[in-house]
Coordinates of C-alpha atoms in Angstrom, one line a residue:
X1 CA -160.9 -76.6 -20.0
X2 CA -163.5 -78.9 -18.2
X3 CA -160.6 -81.5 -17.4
X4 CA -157.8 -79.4 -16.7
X5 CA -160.4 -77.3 -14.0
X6 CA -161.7 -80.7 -12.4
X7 CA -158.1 -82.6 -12.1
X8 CA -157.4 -79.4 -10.3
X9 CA -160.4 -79.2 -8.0
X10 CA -161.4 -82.9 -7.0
X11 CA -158.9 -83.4 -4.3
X12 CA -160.6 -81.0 -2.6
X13 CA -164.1 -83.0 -2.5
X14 CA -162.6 -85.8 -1.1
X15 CA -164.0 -87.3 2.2
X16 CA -160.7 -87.0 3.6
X17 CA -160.4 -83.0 3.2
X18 CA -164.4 -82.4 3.8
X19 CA -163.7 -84.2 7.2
X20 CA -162.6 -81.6 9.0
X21 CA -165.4 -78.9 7.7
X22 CA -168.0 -80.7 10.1
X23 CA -167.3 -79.0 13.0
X24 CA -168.1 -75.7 10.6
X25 CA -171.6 -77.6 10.4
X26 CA -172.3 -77.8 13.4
X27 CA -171.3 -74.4 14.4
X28 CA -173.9 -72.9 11.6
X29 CA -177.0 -75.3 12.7
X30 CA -176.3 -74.2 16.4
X31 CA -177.5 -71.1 15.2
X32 CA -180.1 -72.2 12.9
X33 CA -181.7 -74.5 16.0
X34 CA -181.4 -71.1 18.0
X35 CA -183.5 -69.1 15.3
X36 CA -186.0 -71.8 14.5
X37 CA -186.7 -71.9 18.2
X38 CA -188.3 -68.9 18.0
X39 CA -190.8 -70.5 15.2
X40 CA -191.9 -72.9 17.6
X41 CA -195.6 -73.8 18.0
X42 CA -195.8 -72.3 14.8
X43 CA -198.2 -73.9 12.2
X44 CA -197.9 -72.3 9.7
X45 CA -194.0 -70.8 8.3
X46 CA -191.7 -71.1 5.0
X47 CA -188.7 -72.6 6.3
X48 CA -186.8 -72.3 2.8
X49 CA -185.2 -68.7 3.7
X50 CA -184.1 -69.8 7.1
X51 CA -182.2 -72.9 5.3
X52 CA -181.2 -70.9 2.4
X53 CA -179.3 -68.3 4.6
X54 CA -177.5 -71.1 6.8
X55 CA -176.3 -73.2 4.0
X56 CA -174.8 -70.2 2.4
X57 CA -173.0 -69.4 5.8
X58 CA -171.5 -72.6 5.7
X59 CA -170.4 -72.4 1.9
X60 CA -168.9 -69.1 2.4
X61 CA -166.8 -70.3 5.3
X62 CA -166.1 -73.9 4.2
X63 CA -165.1 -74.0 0.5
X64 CA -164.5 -69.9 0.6
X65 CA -162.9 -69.2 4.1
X66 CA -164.9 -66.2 4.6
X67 CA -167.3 -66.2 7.7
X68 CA -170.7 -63.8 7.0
X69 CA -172.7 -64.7 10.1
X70 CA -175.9 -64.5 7.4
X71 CA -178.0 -65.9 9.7
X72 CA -178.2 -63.1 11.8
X73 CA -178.3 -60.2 9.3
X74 CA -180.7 -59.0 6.8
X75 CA -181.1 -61.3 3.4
X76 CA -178.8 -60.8 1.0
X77 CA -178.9 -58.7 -2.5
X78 CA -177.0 -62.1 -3.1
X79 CA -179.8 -64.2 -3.3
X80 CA -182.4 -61.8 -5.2
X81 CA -179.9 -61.6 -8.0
X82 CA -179.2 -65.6 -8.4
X83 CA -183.2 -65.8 -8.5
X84 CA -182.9 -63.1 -11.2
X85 CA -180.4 -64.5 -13.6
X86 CA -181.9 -68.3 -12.9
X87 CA -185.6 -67.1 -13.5
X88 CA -184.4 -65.1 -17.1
X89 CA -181.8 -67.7 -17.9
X90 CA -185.1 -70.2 -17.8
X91 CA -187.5 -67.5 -19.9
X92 CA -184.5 -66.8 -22.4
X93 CA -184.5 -70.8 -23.0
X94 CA -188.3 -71.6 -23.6
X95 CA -189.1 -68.3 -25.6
X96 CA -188.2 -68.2 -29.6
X97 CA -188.0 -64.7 -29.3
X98 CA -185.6 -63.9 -26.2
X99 CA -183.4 -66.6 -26.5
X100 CA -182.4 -64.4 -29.6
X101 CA -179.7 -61.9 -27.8
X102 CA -180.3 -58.9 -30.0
X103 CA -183.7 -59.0 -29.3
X104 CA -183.1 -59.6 -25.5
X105 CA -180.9 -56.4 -25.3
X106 CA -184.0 -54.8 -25.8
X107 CA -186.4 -55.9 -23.0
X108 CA -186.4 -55.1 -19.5
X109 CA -184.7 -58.6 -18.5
X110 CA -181.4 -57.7 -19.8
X111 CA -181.5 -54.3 -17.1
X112 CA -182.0 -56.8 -14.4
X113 CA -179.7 -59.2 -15.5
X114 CA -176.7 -56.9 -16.0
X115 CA -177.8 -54.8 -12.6
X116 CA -177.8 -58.6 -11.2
X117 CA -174.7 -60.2 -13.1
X118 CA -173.2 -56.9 -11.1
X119 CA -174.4 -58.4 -7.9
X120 CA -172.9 -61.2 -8.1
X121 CA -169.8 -60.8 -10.1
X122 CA -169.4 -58.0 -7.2
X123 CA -169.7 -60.3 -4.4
X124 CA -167.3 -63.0 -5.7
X125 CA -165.0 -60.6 -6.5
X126 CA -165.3 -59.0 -2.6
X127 CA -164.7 -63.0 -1.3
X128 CA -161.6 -64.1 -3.5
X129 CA -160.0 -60.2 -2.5
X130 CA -161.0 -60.6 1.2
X131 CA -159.7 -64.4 1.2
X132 CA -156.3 -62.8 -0.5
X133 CA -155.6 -60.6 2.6
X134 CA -156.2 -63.4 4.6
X135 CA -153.8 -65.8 3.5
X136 CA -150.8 -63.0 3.3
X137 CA -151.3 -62.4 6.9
X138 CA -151.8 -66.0 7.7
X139 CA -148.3 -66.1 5.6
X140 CA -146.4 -63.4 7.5
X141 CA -148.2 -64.5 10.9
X142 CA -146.5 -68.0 9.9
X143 CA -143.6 -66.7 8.8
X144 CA -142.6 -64.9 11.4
X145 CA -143.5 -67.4 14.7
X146 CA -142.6 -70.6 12.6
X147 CA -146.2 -71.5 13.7
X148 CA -148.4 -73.7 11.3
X149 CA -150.2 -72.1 8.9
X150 CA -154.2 -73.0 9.0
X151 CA -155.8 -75.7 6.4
X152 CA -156.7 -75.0 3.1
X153 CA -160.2 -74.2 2.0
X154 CA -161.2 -74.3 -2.1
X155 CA -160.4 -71.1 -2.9
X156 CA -157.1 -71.2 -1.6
X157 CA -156.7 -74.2 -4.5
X158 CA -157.9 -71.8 -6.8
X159 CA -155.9 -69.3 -6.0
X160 CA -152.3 -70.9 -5.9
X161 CA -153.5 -72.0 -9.6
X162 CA -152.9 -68.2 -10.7
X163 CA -150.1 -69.3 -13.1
X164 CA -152.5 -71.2 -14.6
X165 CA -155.7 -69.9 -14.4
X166 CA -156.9 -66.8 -15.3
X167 CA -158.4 -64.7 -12.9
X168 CA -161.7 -64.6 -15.0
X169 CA -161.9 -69.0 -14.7
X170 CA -160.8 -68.2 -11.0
X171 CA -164.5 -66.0 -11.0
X172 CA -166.2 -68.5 -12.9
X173 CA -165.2 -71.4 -10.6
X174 CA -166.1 -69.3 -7.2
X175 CA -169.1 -68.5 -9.0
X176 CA -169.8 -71.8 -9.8
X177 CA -169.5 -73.4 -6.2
X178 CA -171.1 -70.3 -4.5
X179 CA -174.0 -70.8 -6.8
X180 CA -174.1 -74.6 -7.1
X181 CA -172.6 -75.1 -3.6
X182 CA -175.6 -73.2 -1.5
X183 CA -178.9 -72.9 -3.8
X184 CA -179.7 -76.6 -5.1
X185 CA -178.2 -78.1 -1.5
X186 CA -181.1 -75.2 0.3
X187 CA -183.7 -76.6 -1.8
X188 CA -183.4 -79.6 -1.4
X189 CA -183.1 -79.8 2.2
X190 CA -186.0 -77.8 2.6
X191 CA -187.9 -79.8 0.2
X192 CA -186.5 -83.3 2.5
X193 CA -187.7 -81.7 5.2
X194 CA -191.6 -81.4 3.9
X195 CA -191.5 -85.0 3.1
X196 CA -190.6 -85.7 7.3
X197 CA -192.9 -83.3 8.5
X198 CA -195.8 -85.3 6.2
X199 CA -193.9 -88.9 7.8
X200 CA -194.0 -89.2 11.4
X201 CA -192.6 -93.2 10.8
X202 CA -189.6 -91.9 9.4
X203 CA -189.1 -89.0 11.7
X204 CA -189.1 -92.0 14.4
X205 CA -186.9 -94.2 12.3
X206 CA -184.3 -91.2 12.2
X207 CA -184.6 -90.7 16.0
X208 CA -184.0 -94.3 16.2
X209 CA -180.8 -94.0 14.4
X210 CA -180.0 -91.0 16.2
X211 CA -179.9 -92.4 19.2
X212 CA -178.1 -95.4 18.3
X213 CA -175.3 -93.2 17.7
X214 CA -175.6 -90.5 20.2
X215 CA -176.9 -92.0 23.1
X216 CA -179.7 -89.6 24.3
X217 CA -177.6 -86.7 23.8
X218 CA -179.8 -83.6 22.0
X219 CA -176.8 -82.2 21.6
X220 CA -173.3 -84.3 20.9
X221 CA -169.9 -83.6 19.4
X222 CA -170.9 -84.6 15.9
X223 CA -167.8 -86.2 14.1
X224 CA -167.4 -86.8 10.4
X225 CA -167.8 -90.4 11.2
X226 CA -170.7 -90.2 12.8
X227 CA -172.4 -88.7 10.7
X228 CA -171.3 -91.6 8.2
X229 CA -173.1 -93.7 10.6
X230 CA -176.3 -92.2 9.1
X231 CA -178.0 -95.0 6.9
X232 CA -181.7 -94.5 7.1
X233 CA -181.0 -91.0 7.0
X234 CA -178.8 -91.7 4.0
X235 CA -182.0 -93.4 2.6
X236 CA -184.2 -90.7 3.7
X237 CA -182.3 -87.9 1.5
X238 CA -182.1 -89.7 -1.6
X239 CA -185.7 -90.5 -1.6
X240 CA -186.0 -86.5 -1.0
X241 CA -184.1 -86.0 -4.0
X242 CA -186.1 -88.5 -6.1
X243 CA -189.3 -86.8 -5.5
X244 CA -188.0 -83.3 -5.6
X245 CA -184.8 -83.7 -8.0
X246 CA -182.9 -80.2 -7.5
X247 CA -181.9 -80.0 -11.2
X248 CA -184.7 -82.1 -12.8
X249 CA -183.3 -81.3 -16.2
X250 CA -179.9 -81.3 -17.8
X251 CA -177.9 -81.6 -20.6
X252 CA -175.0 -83.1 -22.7
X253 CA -174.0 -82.9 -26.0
X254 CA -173.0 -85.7 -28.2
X255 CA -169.4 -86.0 -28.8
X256 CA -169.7 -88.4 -31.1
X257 CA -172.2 -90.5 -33.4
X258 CA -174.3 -92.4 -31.5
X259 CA -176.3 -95.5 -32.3
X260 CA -179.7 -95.5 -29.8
X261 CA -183.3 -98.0 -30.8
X262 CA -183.0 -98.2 -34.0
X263 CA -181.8 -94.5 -34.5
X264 CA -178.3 -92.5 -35.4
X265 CA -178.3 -89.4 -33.7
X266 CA -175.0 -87.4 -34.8
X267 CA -172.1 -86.2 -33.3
X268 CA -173.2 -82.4 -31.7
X269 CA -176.6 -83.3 -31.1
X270 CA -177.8 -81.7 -27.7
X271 CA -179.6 -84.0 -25.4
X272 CA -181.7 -82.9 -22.7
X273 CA -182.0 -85.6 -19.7
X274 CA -185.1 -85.4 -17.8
X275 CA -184.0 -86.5 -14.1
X276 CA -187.3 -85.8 -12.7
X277 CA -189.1 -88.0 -15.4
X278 CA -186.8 -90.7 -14.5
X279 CA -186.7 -90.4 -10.6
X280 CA -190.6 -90.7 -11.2
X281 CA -190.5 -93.7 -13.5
X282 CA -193.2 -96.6 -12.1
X283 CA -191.0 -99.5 -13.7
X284 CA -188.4 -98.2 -11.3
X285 CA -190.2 -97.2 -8.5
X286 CA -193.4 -98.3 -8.0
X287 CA -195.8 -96.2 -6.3
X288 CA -193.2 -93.0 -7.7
X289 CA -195.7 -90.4 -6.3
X290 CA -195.0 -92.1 -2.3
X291 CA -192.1 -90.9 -0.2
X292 CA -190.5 -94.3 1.1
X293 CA -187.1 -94.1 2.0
X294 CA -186.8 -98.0 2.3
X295 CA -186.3 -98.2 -2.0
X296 CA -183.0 -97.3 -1.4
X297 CA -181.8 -100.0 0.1
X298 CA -180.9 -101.9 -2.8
X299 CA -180.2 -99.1 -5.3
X300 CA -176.8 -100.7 -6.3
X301 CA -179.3 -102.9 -8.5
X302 CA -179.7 -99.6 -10.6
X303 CA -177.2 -97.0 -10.3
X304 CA -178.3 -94.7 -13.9
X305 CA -182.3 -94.8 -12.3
X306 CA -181.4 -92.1 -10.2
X307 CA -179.2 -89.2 -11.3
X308 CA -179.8 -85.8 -9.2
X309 CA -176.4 -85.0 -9.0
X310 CA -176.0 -86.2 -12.6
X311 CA -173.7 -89.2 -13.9
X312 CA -170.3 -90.3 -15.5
X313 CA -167.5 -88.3 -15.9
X314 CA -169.4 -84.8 -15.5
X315 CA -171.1 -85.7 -12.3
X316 CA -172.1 -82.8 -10.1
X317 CA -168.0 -82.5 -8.2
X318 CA -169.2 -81.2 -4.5
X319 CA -172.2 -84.7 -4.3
X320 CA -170.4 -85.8 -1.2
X321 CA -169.8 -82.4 0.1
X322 CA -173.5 -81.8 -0.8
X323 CA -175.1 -85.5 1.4
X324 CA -172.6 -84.8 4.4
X325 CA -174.1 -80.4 4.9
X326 CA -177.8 -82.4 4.5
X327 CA -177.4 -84.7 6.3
X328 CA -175.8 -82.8 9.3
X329 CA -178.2 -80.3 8.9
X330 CA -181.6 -82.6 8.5
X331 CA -180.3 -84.3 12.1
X332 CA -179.6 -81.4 13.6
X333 CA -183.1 -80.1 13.2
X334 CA -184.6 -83.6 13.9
X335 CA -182.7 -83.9 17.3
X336 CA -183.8 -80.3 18.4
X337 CA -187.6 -80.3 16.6
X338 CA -190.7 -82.6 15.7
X339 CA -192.0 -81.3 12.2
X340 CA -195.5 -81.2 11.2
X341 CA -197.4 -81.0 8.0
X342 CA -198.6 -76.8 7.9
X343 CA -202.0 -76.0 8.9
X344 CA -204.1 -75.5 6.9
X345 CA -202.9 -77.9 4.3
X346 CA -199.8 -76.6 2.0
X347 CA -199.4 -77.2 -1.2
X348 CA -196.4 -76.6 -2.9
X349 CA -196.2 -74.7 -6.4
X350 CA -193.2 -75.9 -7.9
X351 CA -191.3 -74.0 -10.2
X352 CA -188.1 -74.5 -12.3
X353 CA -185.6 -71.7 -11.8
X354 CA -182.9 -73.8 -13.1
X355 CA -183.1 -75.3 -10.0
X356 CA -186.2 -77.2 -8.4
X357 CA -187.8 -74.3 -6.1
X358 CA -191.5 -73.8 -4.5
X359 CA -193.5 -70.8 -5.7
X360 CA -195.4 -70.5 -2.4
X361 CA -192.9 -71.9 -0.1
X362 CA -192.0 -74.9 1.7
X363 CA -194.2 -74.6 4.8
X364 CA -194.2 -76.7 7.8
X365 CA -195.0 -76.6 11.6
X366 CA -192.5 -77.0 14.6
X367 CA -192.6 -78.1 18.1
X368 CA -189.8 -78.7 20.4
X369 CA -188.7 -81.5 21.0
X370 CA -187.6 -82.1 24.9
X371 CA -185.2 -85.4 24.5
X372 CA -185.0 -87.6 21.7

């Protein structure tokens, strides 16, 4: 199933389609700059939620072809229900009593998760309906003045696969991107931006850049290719990621016998791969506990040291898509803002809800920035 679903799918991730989704980028940190400006001065605020909502904006309307405008509307029940099923999903793995689903039909988790499993199997179901109508009026409208018929988005691949897909693996894969596609990519944006508002040096060095490309325009006609331009940036997400992997641990299963130090583990075996543990690894990066963008530099020197969108043939599919909406969206708040550390001093709880997520926040202070 994996390889039939992924030969279908990775066209779509490549930099040649994702291209023209910039401009969708842009369009949804335009608003974002306009919401954050009224944050300004402020010492003090959790910017995750802000992120959170305009990621998922941009997922909706680039991979799904449905525009929400969630930026400017209330929070979604959405979002409450992927905590949900992530936080029990966690609690049903570490507990030798719940992971048991007999004895998990019995506590109060399994009412939220079915109420929340509703949500969202609700919800995806709304978006592939809504995204039907669209595309038979798009048809007809192209049918009938010869015109040409708008580009494809993911779910349109998905759904011209109806002969062969189900429509329950046509759920599961809209699932999949809506969750994958906007909560690990919001976390870890916010948590890039905490590092920056803690490193003035690199907030310059990204000005720097940004000027090298733009001029000193605050706010140009951002192309695909500029944003390619991006290197220190480039360097200053991955370091992001290293500190605060957005799925720290994973896992893969043996699918054959395996000789490792001195050991045979059989064919079966689960192994669990602990990115975080790696990312922080002093033989690999000295000084792991410093953010310093400049390791990066030479990473071809060891590609398997960092992993946090996984490796080999099961690789996380939407990476690229994933760098090109951070990185659009961590320059677009560095041309508009200068970040600061929260005052008083915030630490961060972390917390593993299948993905990497802060407990009390990721808090930082804003002041606008006149011309960069």
């Amino acid at each position: 199933m994996w390889k039939a679903h992924r030969r279908l799918l990775n066209p779509f991730f490549s930099y040649k389609l994702l291209e023209r989704f910039v401009y969708i980028f842009e369009s949804a940190n335009n608003i974002l700059v306009k919401i954050l400006s009224k944050m300004v001065d402020s010492d003090n605020f959790d910017i995750y939620p802000y992120i959170r909502r305009c990621i998922f904006d941009i997922v909706c309307e680039s991979i799904m072809g449905i525009e929400l405008d969630l930026q400017n509307t209330e929070t979604s029940h959405y979002f409450q229900s992927v905590k949900n099923i992530c936080k029990i999903f966690m609690t049903r793995v570490t507990s030798m009593v719940k992971c048991y689903s007999f004895i998990h039909r019995f506590t109060k988790d399994y009412a939220i998760e079915q109420h929340s499993l509703k949500c969202l199997n609700d919800f995806t179901e709304s978006v592939i309906n809504k995204r039907r109508e669209q595309l038979k009026k798009s048809r007809k409208a192209s049918t009938s003045t010869g015109g040409i018929r708008e580009k494809k988005v993911f779910l349109d691949l998905i759904l011209e696969s109806a002969d062969t897909l189900s429509y329950n693996e046509i759920k599961d894969e809209v699932n999949t991107l809506l969750f994958g596609g906007h909560d690990t990519t919001s976390a870890a944006t916010s948590f890039i931006l905490f590092c920056l508002s803690n490193n003035k040096e690199a907030q310059n060095k990204i000005l720097e850049e940004q000027r090298e490309i733009f001029g000193n325009v605050q706010d140009p006609d951002v192309t695909f290719a500029s944003v390619q331009k991006m290197k220190y940036l480039d360097n200053v997400i991955k370091e992001g990621l290293r500190l605060y992997s957005p799925v720290p641990i994973f896992a893969r299963e043996f699918d054959q016998e395996i000789q490792y130090n001195g050991m045979t583990i059989p064919k079966g075996v689960r192994l669990i791969v602990f990115a975080h543990g790696l990312h922080m690894n002093p033989k690999f990066y000295p000084d792991p506990e410093k953010f310093d963008p400049s390791r990066f530099e030479n990473l071809e020197k060891r590609p398997f040291a960092f992993i946090p969108f996984g490796a080999g043939l099961r690789n996380c599919i939407g990476q690229k898509f994933a760098m090109l909406l951070i990185k659009s969206v961590v320059s677009k708040i560095l041309r508009n803002f200068e970040l600061s550390s929260a005052f008083p001093s915030h630490r961060m709880e972390l917390v593993l809800e299948t993905v990497l997520k802060s407990a009390s926040g990721v808090k930082i202070g804003l002041k606008l920035r006149q011309n960069i």
